[in-house]
Amino acid sequence: MKPYDVDKFKGIIIAMYACYDEHGDVSLAAVKKLARHYVNVGVKGLYVGGSTGEGMLQSAAERKLVLEAVMEEVRGELAVIVHVGAPSTRESVELSQHAESVGADAISAVPAIYYRLSPASVEKHWQEMIDSTSLPFIIYHIPQTTGFQLSTSLLTKMAAQEKVIGVKISSESTYELQQFKAAGGPDFLVFNGPDEQYLAGRSIGADGGIGGTYGIMPELFMKIEQCFADGQMEEAREWQFRVNEIISELLATVSLYGACKAILKLRGLDIGAPRLPLLPIPDGDMERVSKLNAKILSYIAQSRA
């Protein structure tokens, strides 16, 4: 049994978007407004500074400011998991200790990027973060961007530690998800990463999900979760199909994150454009994005009926 309240992390956790002003600088006011919005929606928690949060495109100082703003706004209202992964172990440890100092609920990290690292290197990288705080640690497995394939043997070794409470698995194999759950044990958390297979992940053992497209349609993921929990699998599938329809349209744009941010702006949540090299949505595509937003809002209304 892990010495942490792991139940507070189970459910829908939004991978929070990066928030910038018109000059491309971090907007703390927008960070707070977006975090408050998600409290009002009723999700379980926030994952701050990950892929969706553009953490790898921000300086350590910016990442700290973002987290401080989130904690000032929603501390105690949502579970806050902080992605502290960085190119260097030194910076990751610095971010880990900062996360603890401002009251975050857990830390998480990808393997160090760019260099092709051995399992021993990745283990050492993560272990330095784990040992630097008293916070629980969640492994972030996303081999399509890091180039590192987490083995079941390394996961089992890491999961044996009390502080290592779970893994966010963003690879597209539900078999791998199930194997990681079996290796970690019943109280080891597994978070589904690919949004388009949320229901599949839950069906095969995931305890919840952490996702980027959740941020523009959290109500639909909450509806899938509700149907799953109530044993209404056919209805859950129907809502997952609607979500996947939206995701397919988002992926057909020039920029997934740009489209998501443009949709939020249409709803009065202006969080700026993505930071380059991530592209914004060109003006010529805004009519298409506007129609997609209308479709999402229609589905959300139906989910509440």
PDB file of C-alpha atoms in Angstrom:
ATOM      1  CA  MET A   1       0.000   0.000   0.000  1.00  0.00           C
ATOM      2  CA  LYS A   2       1.382   3.406  -1.019  1.00  0.00           C
ATOM      3  CA  PRO A   3       1.517   5.950   1.858  1.00  0.00           C
ATOM      4  CA  TYR A   4      -0.369   8.539  -0.198  1.00  0.00           C
ATOM      5  CA  ASP A   5      -3.997   9.314  -0.954  1.00  0.00           C
ATOM      6  CA  VAL A   6      -3.946   8.044  -4.520  1.00  0.00           C
ATOM      7  CA  ASP A   7      -7.718   8.295  -4.920  1.00  0.00           C
ATOM      8  CA  LYS A   8      -7.477  12.057  -5.369  1.00  0.00           C
ATOM      9  CA  PHE A   9      -5.671  11.478  -8.665  1.00  0.00           C
ATOM     10  CA  LYS A  10      -8.248   9.088 -10.139  1.00  0.00           C
ATOM     11  CA  GLY A  11     -10.490  10.476 -12.864  1.00  0.00           C
ATOM     12  CA  ILE A  12     -10.247  13.297 -15.405  1.00  0.00           C
ATOM     13  CA  ILE A  13      -7.045  15.330 -15.121  1.00  0.00           C
ATOM     14  CA  ILE A  14      -6.551  18.090 -17.659  1.00  0.00           C
ATOM     15  CA  ALA A  15      -3.144  18.629 -19.206  1.00  0.00           C
ATOM     16  CA  MET A  16      -3.233  22.415 -18.860  1.00  0.00           C
ATOM     17  CA  TYR A  17      -2.421  24.650 -21.810  1.00  0.00           C
ATOM     18  CA  ALA A  18       0.370  27.218 -21.732  1.00  0.00           C
ATOM     19  CA  CYS A  19      -0.944  30.777 -21.364  1.00  0.00           C
ATOM     20  CA  TYR A  20       0.723  33.727 -23.076  1.00  0.00           C
ATOM     21  CA  ASP A  21      -0.033  37.397 -23.651  1.00  0.00           C
ATOM     22  CA  GLU A  22       0.010  39.215 -26.983  1.00  0.00           C
ATOM     23  CA  HIS A  23       3.807  39.459 -26.807  1.00  0.00           C
ATOM     24  CA  GLY A  24       4.294  35.737 -26.251  1.00  0.00           C
ATOM     25  CA  ASP A  25       5.233  36.100 -22.588  1.00  0.00           C
ATOM     26  CA  VAL A  26       3.663  33.981 -19.863  1.00  0.00           C
ATOM     27  CA  SER A  27       0.395  35.539 -18.717  1.00  0.00           C
ATOM     28  CA  LEU A  28      -0.203  34.768 -15.060  1.00  0.00           C
ATOM     29  CA  ALA A  29      -3.668  36.336 -15.206  1.00  0.00           C
ATOM     30  CA  ALA A  30      -4.620  33.948 -18.032  1.00  0.00           C
ATOM     31  CA  VAL A  31      -3.140  31.005 -16.113  1.00  0.00           C
ATOM     32  CA  LYS A  32      -5.334  31.786 -13.119  1.00  0.00           C
ATOM     33  CA  LYS A  33      -8.447  32.360 -15.226  1.00  0.00           C
ATOM     34  CA  LEU A  34      -7.992  29.054 -17.046  1.00  0.00           C
ATOM     35  CA  ALA A  35      -7.328  27.127 -13.837  1.00  0.00           C
ATOM     36  CA  ARG A  36     -10.451  28.649 -12.252  1.00  0.00           C
ATOM     37  CA  HIS A  37     -12.467  27.639 -15.305  1.00  0.00           C
ATOM     38  CA  TYR A  38     -11.479  24.014 -14.812  1.00  0.00           C
ATOM     39  CA  VAL A  39     -12.422  24.144 -11.135  1.00  0.00           C
ATOM     40  CA  ASN A  40     -15.861  25.362 -12.174  1.00  0.00           C
ATOM     41  CA  VAL A  41     -16.212  22.531 -14.712  1.00  0.00           C
ATOM     42  CA  GLY A  42     -15.561  19.975 -11.971  1.00  0.00           C
ATOM     43  CA  VAL A  43     -12.554  17.982 -13.166  1.00  0.00           C
ATOM     44  CA  LYS A  44     -10.347  16.040 -10.747  1.00  0.00           C
ATOM     45  CA  GLY A  45      -7.050  17.801 -11.342  1.00  0.00           C
ATOM     46  CA  LEU A  46      -4.493  19.567 -13.498  1.00  0.00           C
ATOM     47  CA  TYR A  47      -1.242  18.375 -15.047  1.00  0.00           C
ATOM     48  CA  VAL A  48       0.955  21.466 -15.308  1.00  0.00           C
ATOM     49  CA  GLY A  49       3.966  22.002 -17.574  1.00  0.00           C
ATOM     50  CA  GLY A  50       3.737  18.873 -19.688  1.00  0.00           C
ATOM     51  CA  SER A  51       3.598  18.555 -23.475  1.00  0.00           C
ATOM     52  CA  THR A  52       0.315  20.471 -23.712  1.00  0.00           C
ATOM     53  CA  GLY A  53       1.653  23.020 -21.251  1.00  0.00           C
ATOM     54  CA  GLU A  54       4.698  23.617 -23.473  1.00  0.00           C
ATOM     55  CA  GLY A  55       6.999  23.059 -20.504  1.00  0.00           C
ATOM     56  CA  MET A  56       9.908  22.106 -22.735  1.00  0.00           C
ATOM     57  CA  LEU A  57       9.575  25.459 -24.548  1.00  0.00           C
ATOM     58  CA  GLN A  58       9.715  27.507 -21.366  1.00  0.00           C
ATOM     59  CA  SER A  59      12.561  28.499 -19.085  1.00  0.00           C
ATOM     60  CA  ALA A  60      12.736  27.101 -15.567  1.00  0.00           C
ATOM     61  CA  ALA A  61      11.827  30.557 -14.245  1.00  0.00           C
ATOM     62  CA  GLU A  62       8.705  30.674 -16.436  1.00  0.00           C
ATOM     63  CA  ARG A  63       7.657  27.194 -15.383  1.00  0.00           C
ATOM     64  CA  LYS A  64       7.945  28.192 -11.742  1.00  0.00           C
ATOM     65  CA  LEU A  65       5.832  31.303 -12.289  1.00  0.00           C
ATOM     66  CA  VAL A  66       3.133  29.266 -14.032  1.00  0.00           C
ATOM     67  CA  LEU A  67       2.961  26.768 -11.197  1.00  0.00           C
ATOM     68  CA  GLU A  68       2.887  29.487  -8.561  1.00  0.00           C
ATOM     69  CA  ALA A  69      -0.067  31.096 -10.325  1.00  0.00           C
ATOM     70  CA  VAL A  70      -1.904  27.771 -10.530  1.00  0.00           C
ATOM     71  CA  MET A  71      -1.330  27.053  -6.846  1.00  0.00           C
ATOM     72  CA  GLU A  72      -2.394  30.541  -5.785  1.00  0.00           C
ATOM     73  CA  GLU A  73      -5.666  30.082  -7.662  1.00  0.00           C
ATOM     74  CA  VAL A  74      -6.719  26.467  -7.056  1.00  0.00           C
ATOM     75  CA  ARG A  75      -4.631  25.012  -4.220  1.00  0.00           C
ATOM     76  CA  GLY A  76      -6.761  22.560  -2.275  1.00  0.00           C
ATOM     77  CA  GLU A  77      -9.519  22.570  -4.898  1.00  0.00           C
ATOM     78  CA  LEU A  78      -7.862  20.405  -7.550  1.00  0.00           C
ATOM     79  CA  ALA A  79      -5.103  17.807  -7.456  1.00  0.00           C
ATOM     80  CA  VAL A  80      -2.074  19.437  -9.096  1.00  0.00           C
ATOM     81  CA  ILE A  81       0.550  17.233 -10.752  1.00  0.00           C
ATOM     82  CA  VAL A  82       3.612  19.115 -11.967  1.00  0.00           C
ATOM     83  CA  HIS A  83       5.679  17.964 -14.908  1.00  0.00           C
ATOM     84  CA  VAL A  84       9.291  18.659 -13.905  1.00  0.00           C
ATOM     85  CA  GLY A  85      11.053  16.884 -16.759  1.00  0.00           C
ATOM     86  CA  ALA A  86      13.846  18.908 -18.350  1.00  0.00           C
ATOM     87  CA  PRO A  87      16.890  18.240 -20.545  1.00  0.00           C
ATOM     88  CA  SER A  88      19.161  18.145 -17.489  1.00  0.00           C
ATOM     89  CA  THR A  89      18.719  16.296 -14.220  1.00  0.00           C
ATOM     90  CA  ARG A  90      19.906  19.372 -12.327  1.00  0.00           C
ATOM     91  CA  GLU A  91      17.059  21.482 -13.710  1.00  0.00           C
ATOM     92  CA  SER A  92      14.534  18.711 -13.104  1.00  0.00           C
ATOM     93  CA  VAL A  93      15.565  18.505  -9.447  1.00  0.00           C
ATOM     94  CA  GLU A  94      15.304  22.285  -9.139  1.00  0.00           C
ATOM     95  CA  LEU A  95      11.767  22.197 -10.532  1.00  0.00           C
ATOM     96  CA  SER A  96      10.872  19.263  -8.269  1.00  0.00           C
ATOM     97  CA  GLN A  97      11.935  21.107  -5.145  1.00  0.00           C
ATOM     98  CA  HIS A  98      10.083  24.216  -6.251  1.00  0.00           C
ATOM     99  CA  ALA A  99       6.930  22.157  -6.797  1.00  0.00           C
ATOM    100  CA  GLU A 100       7.123  20.871  -3.241  1.00  0.00           C
ATOM    101  CA  SER A 101       7.762  24.355  -1.851  1.00  0.00           C
ATOM    102  CA  VAL A 102       4.532  25.746  -3.334  1.00  0.00           C
ATOM    103  CA  GLY A 103       2.346  22.833  -2.264  1.00  0.00           C
ATOM    104  CA  ALA A 104       1.900  20.735  -5.400  1.00  0.00           C
ATOM    105  CA  ASP A 105       0.379  17.290  -4.909  1.00  0.00           C
ATOM    106  CA  ALA A 106       2.781  15.256  -7.066  1.00  0.00           C
ATOM    107  CA  ILE A 107       5.594  15.528  -9.580  1.00  0.00           C
ATOM    108  CA  SER A 108       6.031  13.741 -12.891  1.00  0.00           C
ATOM    109  CA  ALA A 109       8.672  13.582 -15.593  1.00  0.00           C
ATOM    110  CA  VAL A 110       9.591  12.220 -18.984  1.00  0.00           C
ATOM    111  CA  PRO A 111      13.069  10.793 -19.536  1.00  0.00           C
ATOM    112  CA  ALA A 112      15.644  13.453 -20.445  1.00  0.00           C
ATOM    113  CA  ILE A 113      15.239  14.428 -24.101  1.00  0.00           C
ATOM    114  CA  TYR A 114      17.618  14.697 -27.087  1.00  0.00           C
ATOM    115  CA  TYR A 115      20.253  12.179 -25.968  1.00  0.00           C
ATOM    116  CA  ARG A 116      19.498   8.510 -26.489  1.00  0.00           C
ATOM    117  CA  LEU A 117      19.825   7.291 -22.926  1.00  0.00           C
ATOM    118  CA  SER A 118      20.247   3.835 -21.456  1.00  0.00           C
ATOM    119  CA  PRO A 119      17.713   2.493 -18.958  1.00  0.00           C
ATOM    120  CA  ALA A 120      20.325   3.047 -16.229  1.00  0.00           C
ATOM    121  CA  SER A 121      20.625   6.718 -17.211  1.00  0.00           C
ATOM    122  CA  VAL A 122      16.867   7.236 -17.206  1.00  0.00           C
ATOM    123  CA  GLU A 123      16.530   5.460 -13.871  1.00  0.00           C
ATOM    124  CA  LYS A 124      19.210   7.695 -12.352  1.00  0.00           C
ATOM    125  CA  HIS A 125      17.563  10.786 -13.852  1.00  0.00           C
ATOM    126  CA  TRP A 126      14.201   9.937 -12.296  1.00  0.00           C
ATOM    127  CA  GLN A 127      15.734   8.787  -9.012  1.00  0.00           C
ATOM    128  CA  GLU A 128      17.392  12.154  -8.442  1.00  0.00           C
ATOM    129  CA  MET A 129      13.971  13.833  -8.680  1.00  0.00           C
ATOM    130  CA  ILE A 130      12.329  11.226  -6.464  1.00  0.00           C
ATOM    131  CA  ASP A 131      14.970  11.610  -3.766  1.00  0.00           C
ATOM    132  CA  SER A 132      14.897  15.414  -3.849  1.00  0.00           C
ATOM    133  CA  THR A 133      11.393  15.805  -2.353  1.00  0.00           C
ATOM    134  CA  SER A 134       8.789  14.041  -0.254  1.00  0.00           C
ATOM    135  CA  LEU A 135       6.224  14.262  -3.057  1.00  0.00           C
ATOM    136  CA  PRO A 136       4.827  11.222  -4.866  1.00  0.00           C
ATOM    137  CA  PHE A 137       6.262  10.679  -8.350  1.00  0.00           C
ATOM    138  CA  ILE A 138       4.459   9.710 -11.555  1.00  0.00           C
ATOM    139  CA  ILE A 139       6.472   8.377 -14.488  1.00  0.00           C
ATOM    140  CA  TYR A 140       5.594   9.910 -17.858  1.00  0.00           C
ATOM    141  CA  HIS A 141       5.960   7.367 -20.664  1.00  0.00           C
ATOM    142  CA  ILE A 142       5.740   8.981 -24.115  1.00  0.00           C
ATOM    143  CA  PRO A 143       8.207   7.130 -26.374  1.00  0.00           C
ATOM    144  CA  GLN A 144       6.990   8.783 -29.580  1.00  0.00           C
ATOM    145  CA  THR A 145       8.561  12.069 -28.439  1.00  0.00           C
ATOM    146  CA  THR A 146      11.353  10.970 -26.092  1.00  0.00           C
ATOM    147  CA  GLY A 147      12.632   7.980 -28.053  1.00  0.00           C
ATOM    148  CA  PHE A 148      12.844   5.966 -24.811  1.00  0.00           C
ATOM    149  CA  GLN A 149      10.889   2.737 -24.488  1.00  0.00           C
ATOM    150  CA  LEU A 150      10.116   2.059 -20.842  1.00  0.00           C
ATOM    151  CA  SER A 151      10.461  -1.649 -20.130  1.00  0.00           C
ATOM    152  CA  THR A 152       8.199  -3.562 -17.809  1.00  0.00           C
ATOM    153  CA  SER A 153      11.244  -4.584 -15.772  1.00  0.00           C
ATOM    154  CA  LEU A 154      12.305  -0.966 -15.165  1.00  0.00           C
ATOM    155  CA  LEU A 155       8.735   0.032 -14.378  1.00  0.00           C
ATOM    156  CA  THR A 156       8.455  -2.819 -11.866  1.00  0.00           C
ATOM    157  CA  LYS A 157      11.703  -1.759 -10.211  1.00  0.00           C
ATOM    158  CA  MET A 158      10.628   1.890  -9.982  1.00  0.00           C
ATOM    159  CA  ALA A 159       7.090   1.041  -8.805  1.00  0.00           C
ATOM    160  CA  ALA A 160       8.499  -0.889  -5.838  1.00  0.00           C
ATOM    161  CA  GLN A 161       9.386   2.456  -4.252  1.00  0.00           C
ATOM    162  CA  GLU A 162       6.777   4.035  -1.996  1.00  0.00           C
ATOM    163  CA  LYS A 163       7.062   7.432  -3.680  1.00  0.00           C
ATOM    164  CA  VAL A 164       6.476   6.098  -7.189  1.00  0.00           C
ATOM    165  CA  ILE A 165       2.692   5.970  -7.331  1.00  0.00           C
ATOM    166  CA  GLY A 166       1.927   5.693 -11.023  1.00  0.00           C
ATOM    167  CA  VAL A 167       2.671   6.103 -14.700  1.00  0.00           C
ATOM    168  CA  LYS A 168       1.116   8.256 -17.402  1.00  0.00           C
ATOM    169  CA  ILE A 169       1.238   6.099 -20.503  1.00  0.00           C
ATOM    170  CA  SER A 170       0.910   7.985 -23.780  1.00  0.00           C
ATOM    171  CA  SER A 171       1.978   5.187 -26.088  1.00  0.00           C
ATOM    172  CA  GLU A 172      -0.872   3.847 -28.193  1.00  0.00           C
ATOM    173  CA  SER A 173      -0.825   0.269 -26.950  1.00  0.00           C
ATOM    174  CA  THR A 174      -3.564  -0.660 -24.519  1.00  0.00           C
ATOM    175  CA  TYR A 175      -1.754  -3.971 -24.111  1.00  0.00           C
ATOM    176  CA  GLU A 176       1.244  -2.088 -22.756  1.00  0.00           C
ATOM    177  CA  LEU A 177      -1.084  -0.156 -20.454  1.00  0.00           C
ATOM    178  CA  GLN A 178      -2.500  -3.397 -19.091  1.00  0.00           C
ATOM    179  CA  GLN A 179       0.977  -4.868 -18.625  1.00  0.00           C
ATOM    180  CA  PHE A 180       2.141  -1.779 -16.720  1.00  0.00           C
ATOM    181  CA  LYS A 181      -0.921  -1.984 -14.472  1.00  0.00           C
ATOM    182  CA  ALA A 182      -0.221  -5.644 -13.757  1.00  0.00           C
ATOM    183  CA  ALA A 183       3.448  -4.919 -13.054  1.00  0.00           C
ATOM    184  CA  GLY A 184       2.698  -2.009 -10.734  1.00  0.00           C
ATOM    185  CA  GLY A 185       0.048  -3.760  -8.710  1.00  0.00           C
ATOM    186  CA  PRO A 186      -3.518  -2.859  -7.710  1.00  0.00           C
ATOM    187  CA  ASP A 187      -2.678   0.399  -5.888  1.00  0.00           C
ATOM    188  CA  PHE A 188      -0.295   1.612  -8.616  1.00  0.00           C
ATOM    189  CA  LEU A 189      -1.962   4.295 -10.729  1.00  0.00           C
ATOM    190  CA  VAL A 190      -2.025   4.076 -14.499  1.00  0.00           C
ATOM    191  CA  PHE A 191      -3.190   7.135 -16.429  1.00  0.00           C
ATOM    192  CA  ASN A 192      -4.408   6.786 -19.997  1.00  0.00           C
ATOM    193  CA  GLY A 193      -2.561   9.234 -22.245  1.00  0.00           C
ATOM    194  CA  PRO A 194      -4.050   8.992 -25.778  1.00  0.00           C
ATOM    195  CA  ASP A 195      -7.326  10.908 -25.559  1.00  0.00           C
ATOM    196  CA  GLU A 196      -8.870   9.002 -28.447  1.00  0.00           C
ATOM    197  CA  GLN A 197      -8.728   5.770 -26.458  1.00  0.00           C
ATOM    198  CA  TYR A 198      -9.819   6.975 -23.026  1.00  0.00           C
ATOM    199  CA  LEU A 199     -12.581   4.396 -22.766  1.00  0.00           C
ATOM    200  CA  ALA A 200     -10.324   1.607 -24.029  1.00  0.00           C
ATOM    201  CA  GLY A 201      -7.731   2.528 -21.432  1.00  0.00           C
ATOM    202  CA  ARG A 202     -10.266   2.570 -18.615  1.00  0.00           C
ATOM    203  CA  SER A 203     -11.713  -0.731 -19.789  1.00  0.00           C
ATOM    204  CA  ILE A 204      -8.355  -2.466 -19.564  1.00  0.00           C
ATOM    205  CA  GLY A 205      -7.213  -1.085 -16.218  1.00  0.00           C
ATOM    206  CA  ALA A 206      -6.414   2.645 -16.314  1.00  0.00           C
ATOM    207  CA  ASP A 207      -7.447   4.555 -13.194  1.00  0.00           C
ATOM    208  CA  GLY A 208      -8.165   7.740 -15.113  1.00  0.00           C
ATOM    209  CA  GLY A 209      -6.652   9.895 -17.771  1.00  0.00           C
ATOM    210  CA  ILE A 210      -4.438  12.908 -18.359  1.00  0.00           C
ATOM    211  CA  GLY A 211      -5.018  14.588 -21.696  1.00  0.00           C
ATOM    212  CA  GLY A 212      -4.620  17.754 -23.719  1.00  0.00           C
ATOM    213  CA  THR A 213      -7.867  17.791 -25.688  1.00  0.00           C
ATOM    214  CA  TYR A 214      -9.698  17.405 -22.373  1.00  0.00           C
ATOM    215  CA  GLY A 215      -9.115  21.137 -22.016  1.00  0.00           C
ATOM    216  CA  ILE A 216     -11.662  22.123 -24.684  1.00  0.00           C
ATOM    217  CA  MET A 217     -14.232  19.440 -23.893  1.00  0.00           C
ATOM    218  CA  PRO A 218     -13.760  18.203 -20.307  1.00  0.00           C
ATOM    219  CA  GLU A 219     -17.501  17.688 -20.021  1.00  0.00           C
ATOM    220  CA  LEU A 220     -17.390  15.008 -22.727  1.00  0.00           C
ATOM    221  CA  PHE A 221     -14.597  13.076 -21.025  1.00  0.00           C
ATOM    222  CA  MET A 222     -16.452  13.388 -17.738  1.00  0.00           C
ATOM    223  CA  LYS A 223     -19.503  11.959 -19.499  1.00  0.00           C
ATOM    224  CA  ILE A 224     -17.497   8.972 -20.763  1.00  0.00           C
ATOM    225  CA  GLU A 225     -16.184   8.436 -17.241  1.00  0.00           C
ATOM    226  CA  GLN A 226     -19.657   8.660 -15.744  1.00  0.00           C
ATOM    227  CA  CYS A 227     -21.077   6.167 -18.222  1.00  0.00           C
ATOM    228  CA  PHE A 228     -18.164   3.798 -17.642  1.00  0.00           C
ATOM    229  CA  ALA A 229     -18.568   4.004 -13.863  1.00  0.00           C
ATOM    230  CA  ASP A 230     -22.303   3.330 -14.218  1.00  0.00           C
ATOM    231  CA  GLY A 231     -21.693   0.305 -16.435  1.00  0.00           C
ATOM    232  CA  GLN A 232     -23.344   1.967 -19.445  1.00  0.00           C
ATOM    233  CA  MET A 233     -20.748   0.814 -21.941  1.00  0.00           C
ATOM    234  CA  GLU A 234     -22.749   1.348 -25.116  1.00  0.00           C
ATOM    235  CA  GLU A 235     -23.441   4.958 -24.186  1.00  0.00           C
ATOM    236  CA  ALA A 236     -19.801   5.407 -23.145  1.00  0.00           C
ATOM    237  CA  ARG A 237     -18.724   4.177 -26.593  1.00  0.00           C
ATOM    238  CA  GLU A 238     -21.064   6.629 -28.293  1.00  0.00           C
ATOM    239  CA  TRP A 239     -19.507   9.530 -26.399  1.00  0.00           C
ATOM    240  CA  GLN A 240     -15.985   8.306 -27.135  1.00  0.00           C
ATOM    241  CA  PHE A 241     -16.907   8.192 -30.825  1.00  0.00           C
ATOM    242  CA  ARG A 242     -18.062  11.817 -30.637  1.00  0.00           C
ATOM    243  CA  VAL A 243     -14.820  12.785 -28.922  1.00  0.00           C
ATOM    244  CA  ASN A 244     -12.806  10.960 -31.586  1.00  0.00           C
ATOM    245  CA  GLU A 245     -14.703  12.770 -34.320  1.00  0.00           C
ATOM    246  CA  ILE A 246     -13.605  16.057 -32.761  1.00  0.00           C
ATOM    247  CA  ILE A 247     -10.017  14.892 -32.270  1.00  0.00           C
ATOM    248  CA  SER A 248      -9.817  13.853 -35.933  1.00  0.00           C
ATOM    249  CA  GLU A 249     -10.882  17.339 -36.971  1.00  0.00           C
ATOM    250  CA  LEU A 250      -8.373  18.928 -34.605  1.00  0.00           C
ATOM    251  CA  LEU A 251      -5.565  16.779 -36.022  1.00  0.00           C
ATOM    252  CA  ALA A 252      -6.515  17.862 -39.541  1.00  0.00           C
ATOM    253  CA  THR A 253      -5.580  21.475 -38.711  1.00  0.00           C
ATOM    254  CA  VAL A 254      -2.034  22.843 -39.004  1.00  0.00           C
ATOM    255  CA  SER A 255      -1.670  22.905 -35.220  1.00  0.00           C
ATOM    256  CA  LEU A 256      -3.448  20.830 -32.576  1.00  0.00           C
ATOM    257  CA  TYR A 257      -2.517  23.172 -29.745  1.00  0.00           C
ATOM    258  CA  GLY A 258      -3.176  26.210 -31.912  1.00  0.00           C
ATOM    259  CA  ALA A 259      -6.674  24.957 -32.674  1.00  0.00           C
ATOM    260  CA  CYS A 260      -7.411  24.220 -29.017  1.00  0.00           C
ATOM    261  CA  LYS A 261      -6.259  27.678 -27.977  1.00  0.00           C
ATOM    262  CA  ALA A 262      -8.290  29.305 -30.755  1.00  0.00           C
ATOM    263  CA  ILE A 263     -11.380  27.447 -29.549  1.00  0.00           C
ATOM    264  CA  LEU A 264     -10.866  28.663 -25.991  1.00  0.00           C
ATOM    265  CA  LYS A 265     -10.470  32.225 -27.270  1.00  0.00           C
ATOM    266  CA  LEU A 266     -13.857  31.944 -28.987  1.00  0.00           C
ATOM    267  CA  ARG A 267     -15.276  31.137 -25.542  1.00  0.00           C
ATOM    268  CA  GLY A 268     -13.715  34.153 -23.870  1.00  0.00           C
ATOM    269  CA  LEU A 269     -10.572  32.439 -22.584  1.00  0.00           C
ATOM    270  CA  ASP A 270      -7.745  34.146 -24.447  1.00  0.00           C
ATOM    271  CA  ILE A 271      -4.530  32.278 -23.592  1.00  0.00           C
ATOM    272  CA  GLY A 272      -2.542  33.407 -26.615  1.00  0.00           C
ATOM    273  CA  ALA A 273      -0.971  31.379 -29.396  1.00  0.00           C
ATOM    274  CA  PRO A 274       1.402  28.438 -28.972  1.00  0.00           C
ATOM    275  CA  ARG A 275       5.084  29.288 -28.663  1.00  0.00           C
ATOM    276  CA  LEU A 276       7.136  28.632 -31.769  1.00  0.00           C
ATOM    277  CA  PRO A 277       8.040  26.221 -33.243  1.00  0.00           C
ATOM    278  CA  LEU A 278       4.438  25.186 -32.481  1.00  0.00           C
ATOM    279  CA  LEU A 279       2.267  26.973 -35.006  1.00  0.00           C
ATOM    280  CA  PRO A 280      -0.767  29.183 -34.452  1.00  0.00           C
ATOM    281  CA  ILE A 281      -3.952  28.718 -36.444  1.00  0.00           C
ATOM    282  CA  PRO A 282      -3.882  30.972 -39.538  1.00  0.00           C
ATOM    283  CA  ASP A 283      -6.728  33.444 -39.978  1.00  0.00           C
ATOM    284  CA  GLY A 284      -7.925  31.529 -43.027  1.00  0.00           C
ATOM    285  CA  ASP A 285      -8.704  28.486 -40.872  1.00  0.00           C
ATOM    286  CA  MET A 286     -10.728  30.314 -38.235  1.00  0.00           C
ATOM    287  CA  GLU A 287     -14.070  29.646 -39.902  1.00  0.00           C
ATOM    288  CA  ARG A 288     -13.308  25.934 -39.777  1.00  0.00           C
ATOM    289  CA  VAL A 289     -12.280  26.199 -36.121  1.00  0.00           C
ATOM    290  CA  SER A 290     -15.411  28.180 -35.318  1.00  0.00           C
ATOM    291  CA  LYS A 291     -17.602  25.442 -36.786  1.00  0.00           C
ATOM    292  CA  LEU A 292     -15.724  22.835 -34.785  1.00  0.00           C
ATOM    293  CA  ASN A 293     -16.247  24.862 -31.623  1.00  0.00           C
ATOM    294  CA  ALA A 294     -19.974  24.997 -32.335  1.00  0.00           C
ATOM    295  CA  LYS A 295     -20.034  21.214 -32.742  1.00  0.00           C
ATOM    296  CA  ILE A 296     -18.224  20.704 -29.424  1.00  0.00           C
ATOM    297  CA  LEU A 297     -20.616  23.040 -27.608  1.00  0.00           C
ATOM    298  CA  SER A 298     -23.557  21.165 -29.132  1.00  0.00           C
ATOM    299  CA  TYR A 299     -22.189  17.856 -27.864  1.00  0.00           C
ATOM    300  CA  ILE A 300     -21.569  19.341 -24.432  1.00  0.00           C
ATOM    301  CA  ALA A 301     -25.181  20.524 -24.294  1.00  0.00           C
ATOM    302  CA  GLN A 302     -26.338  17.030 -25.264  1.00  0.00           C
ATOM    303  CA  SER A 303     -24.158  15.482 -22.553  1.00  0.00           C
ATOM    304  CA  ARG A 304     -25.988  17.541 -19.944  1.00  0.00           C
ATOM    305  CA  ALA A 305     -29.459  16.684 -21.210  1.00  0.00           C
TER     306      ALA A 305
END
